[in-house]
C-alpha atoms as an extended CHARMM CRD file, in Angstrom:
* protein
*
       117  EXT
         1         1  UNK       CA              8.8630000000      -21.1700000000       -2.8350000000  PROA      1               0.0000000000
         2         2  UNK       CA             10.8640000000      -23.9570000000       -4.2840000000  PROA      2               0.0000000000
         3         3  UNK       CA             14.0790000000      -25.7750000000       -3.6810000000  PROA      3               0.0000000000
         4         4  UNK       CA             16.9930000000      -25.6820000000       -5.7780000000  PROA      4               0.0000000000
         5         5  UNK       CA             19.1800000000      -29.5560000000       -5.8510000000  PROA      5               0.0000000000
         6         6  UNK       CA             21.6960000000      -28.2850000000       -6.4440000000  PROA      6               0.0000000000
         7         7  UNK       CA             24.9170000000      -31.6220000000       -7.2850000000  PROA      7               0.0000000000
         8         8  UNK       CA             28.7890000000      -31.0790000000       -7.0400000000  PROA      8               0.0000000000
         9         9  UNK       CA             30.5100000000      -34.0290000000       -6.6850000000  PROA      9               0.0000000000
        10        10  UNK       CA             27.9970000000      -36.3060000000       -6.3840000000  PROA      10              0.0000000000
        11        11  UNK       CA             26.5360000000      -35.3100000000       -2.7140000000  PROA      11              0.0000000000
        12        12  UNK       CA             22.6940000000      -33.5090000000       -3.2960000000  PROA      12              0.0000000000
        13        13  UNK       CA             22.7680000000      -30.1110000000       -0.9660000000  PROA      13              0.0000000000
        14        14  UNK       CA             19.4530000000      -28.1940000000       -0.5180000000  PROA      14              0.0000000000
        15        15  UNK       CA             18.8790000000      -24.4560000000       -0.4800000000  PROA      15              0.0000000000
        16        16  UNK       CA             16.7100000000      -22.3610000000        0.7410000000  PROA      16              0.0000000000
        17        17  UNK       CA             16.5400000000      -18.9770000000       -1.0040000000  PROA      17              0.0000000000
        18        18  UNK       CA             17.9190000000      -16.3830000000        0.7710000000  PROA      18              0.0000000000
        19        19  UNK       CA             14.6340000000      -13.3170000000        1.6630000000  PROA      19              0.0000000000
        20        20  UNK       CA             16.7050000000       -9.9430000000       -0.0120000000  PROA      20              0.0000000000
        21        21  UNK       CA             14.1110000000       -7.1370000000        0.6750000000  PROA      21              0.0000000000
        22        22  UNK       CA             12.7610000000       -5.7890000000       -2.5450000000  PROA      22              0.0000000000
        23        23  UNK       CA             10.0170000000       -3.0910000000       -3.8160000000  PROA      23              0.0000000000
        24        24  UNK       CA              7.4770000000       -5.4590000000       -4.1010000000  PROA      24              0.0000000000
        25        25  UNK       CA              8.1150000000       -6.0220000000        0.1490000000  PROA      25              0.0000000000
        26        26  UNK       CA              7.4010000000       -1.8080000000        0.1510000000  PROA      26              0.0000000000
        27        27  UNK       CA              4.9350000000       -1.9930000000       -1.3940000000  PROA      27              0.0000000000
        28        28  UNK       CA              3.4290000000       -5.1800000000        0.6660000000  PROA      28              0.0000000000
        29        29  UNK       CA              3.6610000000       -2.8640000000        3.5300000000  PROA      29              0.0000000000
        30        30  UNK       CA              2.2220000000        0.5820000000        3.9040000000  PROA      30              0.0000000000
        31        31  UNK       CA              2.3040000000        2.4140000000        6.7680000000  PROA      31              0.0000000000
        32        32  UNK       CA              2.4620000000        1.2250000000       10.2990000000  PROA      32              0.0000000000
        33        33  UNK       CA             -0.9630000000        1.9880000000       12.3780000000  PROA      33              0.0000000000
        34        34  UNK       CA             -0.5410000000        3.9810000000       15.9110000000  PROA      34              0.0000000000
        35        35  UNK       CA             -3.0600000000        4.1020000000       17.9280000000  PROA      35              0.0000000000
        36        36  UNK       CA             -3.9750000000        3.6140000000       21.5630000000  PROA      36              0.0000000000
        37        37  UNK       CA             -5.7060000000        0.4060000000       20.3230000000  PROA      37              0.0000000000
        38        38  UNK       CA             -3.0770000000       -0.6320000000       18.8260000000  PROA      38              0.0000000000
        39        39  UNK       CA             -0.4750000000        0.0830000000       21.6700000000  PROA      39              0.0000000000
        40        40  UNK       CA             -2.4430000000       -1.5270000000       23.6530000000  PROA      40              0.0000000000
        41        41  UNK       CA             -2.2930000000       -4.6590000000       21.7280000000  PROA      41              0.0000000000
        42        42  UNK       CA              1.5930000000       -4.6810000000       21.3360000000  PROA      42              0.0000000000
        43        43  UNK       CA              2.1520000000       -4.0410000000       25.1190000000  PROA      43              0.0000000000
        44        44  UNK       CA              4.3890000000       -6.6360000000       24.9830000000  PROA      44              0.0000000000
        45        45  UNK       CA              6.0440000000       -6.2500000000       21.8460000000  PROA      45              0.0000000000
        46        46  UNK       CA              4.7930000000       -9.1840000000       20.2550000000  PROA      46              0.0000000000
        47        47  UNK       CA              1.9390000000       -7.4580000000       18.0670000000  PROA      47              0.0000000000
        48        48  UNK       CA              2.6320000000       -4.8440000000       15.5070000000  PROA      48              0.0000000000
        49        49  UNK       CA             -0.2360000000       -3.3390000000       13.4270000000  PROA      49              0.0000000000
        50        50  UNK       CA              0.8900000000       -1.9550000000        9.2380000000  PROA      50              0.0000000000
        51        51  UNK       CA             -1.4690000000       -0.7290000000        7.2550000000  PROA      51              0.0000000000
        52        52  UNK       CA             -1.2440000000       -2.9900000000        4.4050000000  PROA      52              0.0000000000
        53        53  UNK       CA             -2.0840000000       -3.1160000000        0.5790000000  PROA      53              0.0000000000
        54        54  UNK       CA             -5.8180000000       -4.3460000000       -0.1140000000  PROA      54              0.0000000000
        55        55  UNK       CA             -4.7480000000       -7.0740000000       -2.3210000000  PROA      55              0.0000000000
        56        56  UNK       CA             -1.9070000000       -8.5170000000       -0.3360000000  PROA      56              0.0000000000
        57        57  UNK       CA             -2.2510000000      -12.2550000000        1.2640000000  PROA      57              0.0000000000
        58        58  UNK       CA             -0.8610000000      -13.4430000000        4.4460000000  PROA      58              0.0000000000
        59        59  UNK       CA              1.4440000000      -14.9490000000        2.7040000000  PROA      59              0.0000000000
        60        60  UNK       CA              2.9790000000      -12.0570000000        1.1740000000  PROA      60              0.0000000000
        61        61  UNK       CA              2.7860000000       -9.5170000000        4.2040000000  PROA      61              0.0000000000
        62        62  UNK       CA              4.8320000000      -12.0800000000        6.3610000000  PROA      62              0.0000000000
        63        63  UNK       CA              7.9280000000      -12.8690000000        3.8750000000  PROA      63              0.0000000000
        64        64  UNK       CA              7.3670000000       -8.5300000000        3.6260000000  PROA      64              0.0000000000
        65        65  UNK       CA              7.6440000000       -8.0930000000        7.4130000000  PROA      65              0.0000000000
        66        66  UNK       CA             10.5980000000      -10.8810000000        7.5720000000  PROA      66              0.0000000000
        67        67  UNK       CA             12.4410000000       -9.4130000000        4.8640000000  PROA      67              0.0000000000
        68        68  UNK       CA             12.1950000000       -6.0500000000        5.8370000000  PROA      68              0.0000000000
        69        69  UNK       CA             12.7110000000       -5.9520000000       10.4340000000  PROA      69              0.0000000000
        70        70  UNK       CA             14.9160000000       -8.4400000000        9.8100000000  PROA      70              0.0000000000
        71        71  UNK       CA             12.2750000000      -10.8030000000       12.6800000000  PROA      71              0.0000000000
        72        72  UNK       CA             10.1110000000      -14.1330000000       12.4840000000  PROA      72              0.0000000000
        73        73  UNK       CA              7.4080000000      -13.6460000000       12.1440000000  PROA      73              0.0000000000
        74        74  UNK       CA              4.7880000000      -16.3690000000       14.5480000000  PROA      74              0.0000000000
        75        75  UNK       CA              1.0790000000      -15.4100000000       12.7470000000  PROA      75              0.0000000000
        76        76  UNK       CA             -0.1020000000      -12.6530000000       10.3330000000  PROA      76              0.0000000000
        77        77  UNK       CA             -3.9950000000      -11.4780000000       11.1230000000  PROA      77              0.0000000000
        78        78  UNK       CA             -6.1160000000       -9.7230000000        8.6980000000  PROA      78              0.0000000000
        79        79  UNK       CA             -8.6060000000       -6.6970000000        8.9970000000  PROA      79              0.0000000000
        80        80  UNK       CA            -10.3130000000       -5.2520000000        6.0180000000  PROA      80              0.0000000000
        81        81  UNK       CA            -11.8810000000       -2.1070000000        7.5770000000  PROA      81              0.0000000000
        82        82  UNK       CA            -14.7970000000       -0.6390000000        5.6140000000  PROA      82              0.0000000000
        83        83  UNK       CA            -14.8200000000        3.4720000000        5.3830000000  PROA      83              0.0000000000
        84        84  UNK       CA            -16.9480000000        4.9360000000        7.5110000000  PROA      84              0.0000000000
        85        85  UNK       CA            -19.5800000000        7.6050000000        5.7530000000  PROA      85              0.0000000000
        86        86  UNK       CA            -19.0090000000       10.9910000000        7.1660000000  PROA      86              0.0000000000
        87        87  UNK       CA            -22.1880000000       13.4820000000        5.9520000000  PROA      87              0.0000000000
        88        88  UNK       CA            -21.1140000000       17.1070000000        5.1970000000  PROA      88              0.0000000000
        89        89  UNK       CA            -22.9220000000       20.0100000000        4.0210000000  PROA      89              0.0000000000
        90        90  UNK       CA            -24.2410000000       18.8240000000        0.6780000000  PROA      90              0.0000000000
        91        91  UNK       CA            -23.6150000000       15.3510000000        0.3480000000  PROA      91              0.0000000000
        92        92  UNK       CA            -22.1200000000       12.1720000000        2.3960000000  PROA      92              0.0000000000
        93        93  UNK       CA            -18.4680000000       11.3770000000        1.4590000000  PROA      93              0.0000000000
        94        94  UNK       CA            -16.9500000000        7.6060000000        2.5700000000  PROA      94              0.0000000000
        95        95  UNK       CA            -13.4840000000        7.5930000000        4.0740000000  PROA      95              0.0000000000
        96        96  UNK       CA            -11.7310000000        5.2700000000        2.5640000000  PROA      96              0.0000000000
        97        97  UNK       CA            -10.8810000000        1.5440000000        2.5170000000  PROA      97              0.0000000000
        98        98  UNK       CA             -8.3790000000        0.2250000000        4.6340000000  PROA      98              0.0000000000
        99        99  UNK       CA             -6.5350000000       -3.5920000000        4.8800000000  PROA      99              0.0000000000
       100       100  UNK       CA             -5.1550000000       -4.2570000000        8.8840000000  PROA      100             0.0000000000
       101       101  UNK       CA             -2.5030000000       -7.0090000000        8.8040000000  PROA      101             0.0000000000
       102       102  UNK       CA             -1.7860000000       -7.4910000000       13.3870000000  PROA      102             0.0000000000
       103       103  UNK       CA              1.1080000000       -9.1830000000       12.7000000000  PROA      103             0.0000000000
       104       104  UNK       CA              1.6820000000      -11.2980000000       15.5580000000  PROA      104             0.0000000000
       105       105  UNK       CA              6.3430000000      -12.0110000000       16.3210000000  PROA      105             0.0000000000
       106       106  UNK       CA              8.5630000000      -14.8700000000       17.8600000000  PROA      106             0.0000000000
       107       107  UNK       CA              9.4710000000      -14.8580000000       21.1150000000  PROA      107             0.0000000000
       108       108  UNK       CA             12.3280000000      -13.0130000000       22.4310000000  PROA      108             0.0000000000
       109       109  UNK       CA             11.3800000000      -10.6420000000       18.6820000000  PROA      109             0.0000000000
       110       110  UNK       CA             10.8170000000       -7.0290000000       19.0010000000  PROA      110             0.0000000000
       111       111  UNK       CA              9.3480000000       -4.3190000000       16.5830000000  PROA      111             0.0000000000
       112       112  UNK       CA              9.9830000000       -0.8390000000       18.2550000000  PROA      112             0.0000000000
       113       113  UNK       CA              7.5270000000        0.9310000000       15.3320000000  PROA      113             0.0000000000
       114       114  UNK       CA              6.2280000000        3.6750000000       18.1310000000  PROA      114             0.0000000000
       115       115  UNK       CA              9.6710000000        4.5640000000       20.4070000000  PROA      115             0.0000000000
       116       116  UNK       CA             10.7360000000        7.8930000000       20.3360000000  PROA      116             0.0000000000
       117       117  UNK       CA              6.2970000000        9.0080000000       18.9420000000  PROA      117             0.0000000000
């Protein structure tokens, strides 16, 4: 993201672009993953797991989470999970491939994804 330089009355001032919610952000973050394993990982409230778009990069995931949930992100780790083969009566079917993002929040920041489940 570029920083704009504006001049007014002989002084220069740098302004950072504000992050706003957009359709792009909502298309990156598909759904939060709520399982026993993700509950153990996020027990301290610092780590949240999301299923994300396969084409999403770590920077795009960071921007989307910060824009949607209004929190500060410390780190993003991604995992490509390949679908398991499931054998039926007549043929082998593969489950869908998924990309997961483990989002670590900064100290004092929380997202209540599993609250009320």
